[in-house]
Tab-separated table of C-alpha atoms in Angstrom:
chain	number	residue	atom	x	y	z
A	16	MET	CA	-17.004	49.601	-11.884
A	17	VAL	CA	-18.253	50.340	-8.376
A	18	GLU	CA	-21.801	49.526	-7.394
A	19	TRP	CA	-23.501	52.052	-5.172
A	20	ILE	CA	-26.149	50.818	-2.738
A	21	GLN	CA	-28.320	53.113	-0.676
A	22	SER	CA	-30.599	51.758	2.081
A	23	ASP	CA	-33.570	53.919	3.164
A	24	THR	CA	-34.390	51.873	6.281
A	25	LEU	CA	-32.259	51.305	9.440
A	26	ILE	CA	-29.986	48.310	8.864
A	27	ASN	CA	-29.205	46.018	11.826
A	28	TYR	CA	-25.472	45.754	12.438
A	29	ASP	CA	-25.280	41.962	12.211
A	30	GLU	CA	-27.017	42.112	8.985
A	31	ALA	CA	-24.589	44.650	7.587
A	32	LEU	CA	-21.553	42.658	8.795
A	33	LEU	CA	-22.713	39.445	7.180
A	34	TYR	CA	-23.316	41.306	3.881
A	35	MET	CA	-19.945	43.065	3.997
A	36	GLU	CA	-18.006	39.808	4.689
A	37	ALA	CA	-19.824	37.938	1.842
A	38	ARG	CA	-19.357	40.714	-0.611
A	39	ALA	CA	-15.740	41.150	0.238
A	40	GLU	CA	-15.169	37.489	-0.353
A	41	ALA	CA	-16.975	37.664	-3.690
A	42	ILE	CA	-14.967	40.629	-4.758
A	43	ALA	CA	-11.763	38.936	-3.931
A	44	LYS	CA	-12.772	35.914	-6.032
A	45	GLY	CA	-13.741	38.247	-8.944
A	46	GLU	CA	-17.339	37.246	-8.632
A	47	ALA	CA	-18.725	40.721	-7.785
A	48	GLU	CA	-17.949	44.354	-8.418
A	49	GLU	CA	-16.593	46.679	-5.817
A	50	CYS	CA	-19.289	48.297	-3.633
A	51	ILE	CA	-20.028	51.444	-1.702
A	52	TRP	CA	-23.036	51.110	0.670
A	53	PHE	CA	-24.795	54.156	2.260
A	54	LEU	CA	-26.888	53.362	5.285
A	55	GLU	CA	-27.929	54.206	8.771
A	56	HIS	CA	-28.011	51.922	11.836
A	57	PRO	CA	-30.311	51.897	14.824
A	58	PRO	CA	-28.461	53.202	17.901
A	59	LEU	CA	-25.583	51.022	18.856
A	60	TYR	CA	-21.981	50.883	19.929
A	61	THR	CA	-19.168	49.019	18.153
A	62	ALA	CA	-15.850	47.982	19.625
A	63	GLY	CA	-12.829	47.943	17.346
A	64	THR	CA	-9.751	45.758	17.825
A	65	SER	CA	-8.118	48.359	20.190
A	66	ALA	CA	-11.230	48.964	22.330
A	67	LYS	CA	-10.705	49.265	26.071
A	68	LEU	CA	-13.592	48.009	28.301
A	69	GLU	CA	-13.300	51.050	30.626
A	70	ASP	CA	-14.185	53.258	27.583
A	71	LEU	CA	-17.644	51.702	27.485
A	72	THR	CA	-19.116	53.904	30.229
A	73	ASP	CA	-22.737	52.954	29.876
A	74	PRO	CA	-22.775	49.280	28.655
A	75	ASP	CA	-26.505	48.866	29.043
A	76	ARG	CA	-27.562	51.919	27.035
A	77	PHE	CA	-27.448	50.377	23.545
A	78	PRO	CA	-26.375	47.044	22.033
A	79	VAL	CA	-22.625	46.608	21.763
A	80	PHE	CA	-21.066	44.760	18.833
A	81	GLU	CA	-17.495	43.472	18.215
A	82	ALA	CA	-16.612	45.005	14.903
A	83	LYS	CA	-13.204	43.454	14.202
A	84	ARG	CA	-12.167	46.636	12.452
A	85	GLY	CA	-9.348	48.955	13.490
A	86	GLY	CA	-9.962	51.488	16.200
A	87	GLN	CA	-11.760	51.633	19.516
A	88	TYR	CA	-15.418	52.311	20.545
A	89	THR	CA	-17.636	54.249	18.255
A	90	TYR	CA	-21.348	55.050	18.025
A	91	HIS	CA	-23.638	54.571	15.059
A	92	GLY	CA	-27.255	55.672	14.918
A	93	PRO	CA	-29.937	57.535	12.982
A	94	GLY	CA	-28.790	60.807	11.506
A	95	GLN	CA	-25.310	59.545	10.870
A	96	ARG	CA	-24.265	58.662	7.339
A	97	VAL	CA	-22.442	55.339	7.437
A	98	VAL	CA	-20.518	54.394	4.354
A	99	TYR	CA	-19.260	50.884	4.061
A	100	VAL	CA	-16.466	50.645	1.552
A	101	MET	CA	-15.856	47.409	-0.189
A	102	LEU	CA	-12.890	48.067	-2.577
A	103	ASP	CA	-10.262	45.793	-4.066
A	104	LEU	CA	-6.772	46.907	-3.104
A	105	ASN	CA	-5.383	44.238	-5.251
A	106	LYS	CA	-6.319	46.519	-8.125
A	107	ARG	CA	-5.730	49.810	-6.331
A	108	GLY	CA	-2.247	49.221	-4.863
A	109	LYS	CA	-1.619	47.189	-1.846
A	110	ASP	CA	-0.899	50.214	0.309
A	111	ILE	CA	-2.945	50.372	3.524
A	112	ARG	CA	-1.522	53.770	4.590
A	113	ALA	CA	-2.379	55.326	1.244
A	114	PHE	CA	-5.880	53.826	1.248
A	115	VAL	CA	-6.648	55.218	4.720
A	116	LYS	CA	-5.237	58.604	3.568
A	117	ASN	CA	-7.555	58.481	0.626
A	118	LEU	CA	-10.476	57.821	2.983
A	119	GLU	CA	-9.498	60.817	5.022
A	120	ASN	CA	-9.169	62.928	2.008
A	121	TRP	CA	-12.550	61.871	0.796
A	122	VAL	CA	-14.189	62.936	4.028
A	123	ILE	CA	-12.297	66.243	4.055
A	124	ALA	CA	-13.304	67.002	0.452
A	125	THR	CA	-16.915	66.171	1.246
A	126	LEU	CA	-16.931	68.509	4.230
A	127	ALA	CA	-15.348	71.244	2.094
A	128	ASP	CA	-18.482	71.181	-0.046
A	129	PHE	CA	-20.273	72.652	2.939
A	130	ASN	CA	-17.434	75.142	3.668
A	131	LEU	CA	-16.116	73.082	6.576
A	132	ALA	CA	-12.429	72.636	7.136
A	133	GLY	CA	-11.921	68.994	8.222
A	134	GLU	CA	-8.553	68.292	9.736
A	135	ILE	CA	-6.452	65.233	10.608
A	136	ARG	CA	-4.532	64.959	13.870
A	137	ASP	CA	-1.565	62.644	14.571
A	138	GLY	CA	-2.481	60.018	17.054
A	139	ARG	CA	-6.241	60.612	16.645
A	140	VAL	CA	-8.253	58.633	14.138
A	141	GLY	CA	-10.949	60.409	12.151
A	142	VAL	CA	-11.637	63.929	10.997
A	143	TRP	CA	-11.805	66.885	13.269
A	144	ILE	CA	-13.371	70.431	13.268
A	145	ALA	CA	-11.589	73.269	15.134
A	146	ARG	CA	-14.163	75.147	17.159
A	147	ASP	CA	-13.628	78.893	17.072
A	148	ASP	CA	-16.962	79.323	18.825
A	149	LYS	CA	-15.809	77.348	21.966
A	150	PRO	CA	-13.485	78.419	24.760
A	151	LEU	CA	-9.793	77.586	24.315
A	152	GLN	CA	-8.403	74.509	26.019
A	153	ILE	CA	-6.295	74.738	29.152
A	154	ASN	CA	-3.191	74.539	27.047
A	155	GLY	CA	-4.334	77.486	24.858
A	156	ASP	CA	-5.199	75.359	21.862
A	157	LYS	CA	-8.533	75.618	20.029
A	158	ALA	CA	-11.251	73.213	21.101
A	159	GLU	CA	-11.787	70.462	18.542
A	160	ASP	CA	-14.695	68.150	17.937
A	161	LYS	CA	-14.836	64.992	15.837
A	162	ILE	CA	-17.276	64.937	12.985
A	163	ALA	CA	-16.243	61.658	11.232
A	164	ALA	CA	-14.958	58.303	12.128
A	165	ILE	CA	-12.790	55.919	10.057
A	166	GLY	CA	-12.217	52.191	10.588
A	167	ILE	CA	-11.468	49.485	8.097
A	168	ARG	CA	-10.655	45.903	7.870
A	169	LEU	CA	-9.018	43.967	4.995
A	170	LYS	CA	-9.732	40.438	3.822
A	171	LYS	CA	-7.583	39.202	0.985
A	172	TRP	CA	-6.819	42.875	0.299
A	173	VAL	CA	-10.528	43.772	-0.071
A	174	SER	CA	-11.705	46.425	2.396
A	175	PHE	CA	-14.829	46.564	4.413
A	176	HIS	CA	-16.247	48.721	7.132
A	177	GLY	CA	-15.320	52.293	6.255
A	178	ILE	CA	-16.433	55.798	7.389
A	179	SER	CA	-19.213	57.604	9.278
A	180	ILE	CA	-20.117	61.224	9.054
A	181	ASN	CA	-22.271	62.872	11.686
A	182	VAL	CA	-25.087	64.754	9.807
A	183	GLU	CA	-27.862	65.102	12.467
A	184	PRO	CA	-27.485	62.244	15.061
A	185	ASP	CA	-28.434	62.622	18.635
A	186	LEU	CA	-25.059	63.720	20.109
A	187	SER	CA	-26.026	62.651	23.633
A	188	HIS	CA	-25.861	59.085	22.461
A	189	PHE	CA	-22.059	59.393	22.331
A	190	ASP	CA	-22.123	59.804	26.067
A	191	GLY	CA	-22.180	56.098	26.706
A	192	ILE	CA	-18.608	55.612	25.399
A	193	VAL	CA	-15.298	57.441	25.222
A	194	PRO	CA	-15.307	57.837	21.445
A	195	CYS	CA	-12.028	56.368	20.119
A	196	GLY	CA	-10.586	56.562	23.581
A	197	ILE	CA	-10.274	60.386	23.505
A	198	THR	CA	-11.556	62.304	26.525
A	199	GLU	CA	-10.326	65.761	25.922
A	200	HIS	CA	-12.276	66.451	22.811
A	201	GLY	CA	-15.970	66.221	21.884
A	202	VAL	CA	-18.126	65.291	18.954
A	203	THR	CA	-20.187	67.434	16.625
A	204	SER	CA	-22.249	67.220	13.486
A	205	LEU	CA	-23.116	69.212	10.352
A	206	VAL	CA	-26.409	70.395	11.893
A	207	ASP	CA	-24.765	71.033	15.299
A	208	LEU	CA	-22.408	73.435	13.556
A	209	GLY	CA	-25.447	75.323	12.209
A	210	LEU	CA	-25.539	73.871	8.715
A	211	PRO	CA	-28.980	73.042	7.389
A	212	VAL	CA	-27.619	69.888	5.538
A	213	THR	CA	-29.668	66.805	4.741
A	214	MET	CA	-28.563	63.235	4.394
A	215	ASN	CA	-29.250	63.520	0.627
A	216	ASP	CA	-26.920	66.587	0.352
A	217	VAL	CA	-24.174	64.685	2.027
A	218	ASP	CA	-24.679	61.653	-0.281
A	219	VAL	CA	-24.430	63.880	-3.343
A	220	ALA	CA	-21.217	65.403	-2.116
A	221	LEU	CA	-19.725	61.951	-1.217
A	222	LYS	CA	-20.395	60.493	-4.605
A	223	ARG	CA	-18.916	63.485	-6.394
A	224	GLN	CA	-15.822	63.639	-4.159
A	225	PHE	CA	-15.317	59.902	-4.437
A	226	GLU	CA	-14.755	60.229	-8.112
A	227	GLU	CA	-12.244	63.058	-7.478
A	228	THR	CA	-10.460	61.152	-4.672
A	229	PHE	CA	-10.353	57.541	-6.022
A	230	GLY	CA	-10.677	58.227	-9.756
A	231	ASP	CA	-13.857	56.169	-10.349
């Protein structure tokens, strides 16, 4: 069984990290169920294990936290659905690549519920949207914007951290970092793409597609 938690108030990052670490430890010991946590953070930046200091272009804009997850710098804030995924890979197959692929597929299936074609790109973490409404890049390729970030950590084969989907965040808040170290592409959100989608709409789709993707 997976316990679903939904927080209706902004959760401080330190508080979330302490909870995830404790819950992951309890899951590993067989003392707690697996857990999916839906929440939003106040505006902040997190630095993954591959973060480069020069990619923090406005270090005084928002608090910056060392996340100890994979990846580089990312932004979290109101209007973004953060989903912390505490699942036991001891029971789900000890295959990190397959697990990350499932997370990607989960996001893509959720976006498809809103008629959006999320895509994965080699060498670029996260889920991307091709922008037919923007000018072509210099090389002739379509412009692409990131709509979802993925970054996990494992402890005793239990995952924590997870995914974030931009529903209606203030996209200007991404200007203080080079998101995931990528300069040639931008960021977008469901509302930025012209979709009148609420956080609740996204939550419903995420829950439904989780069952389809992970079989729970």
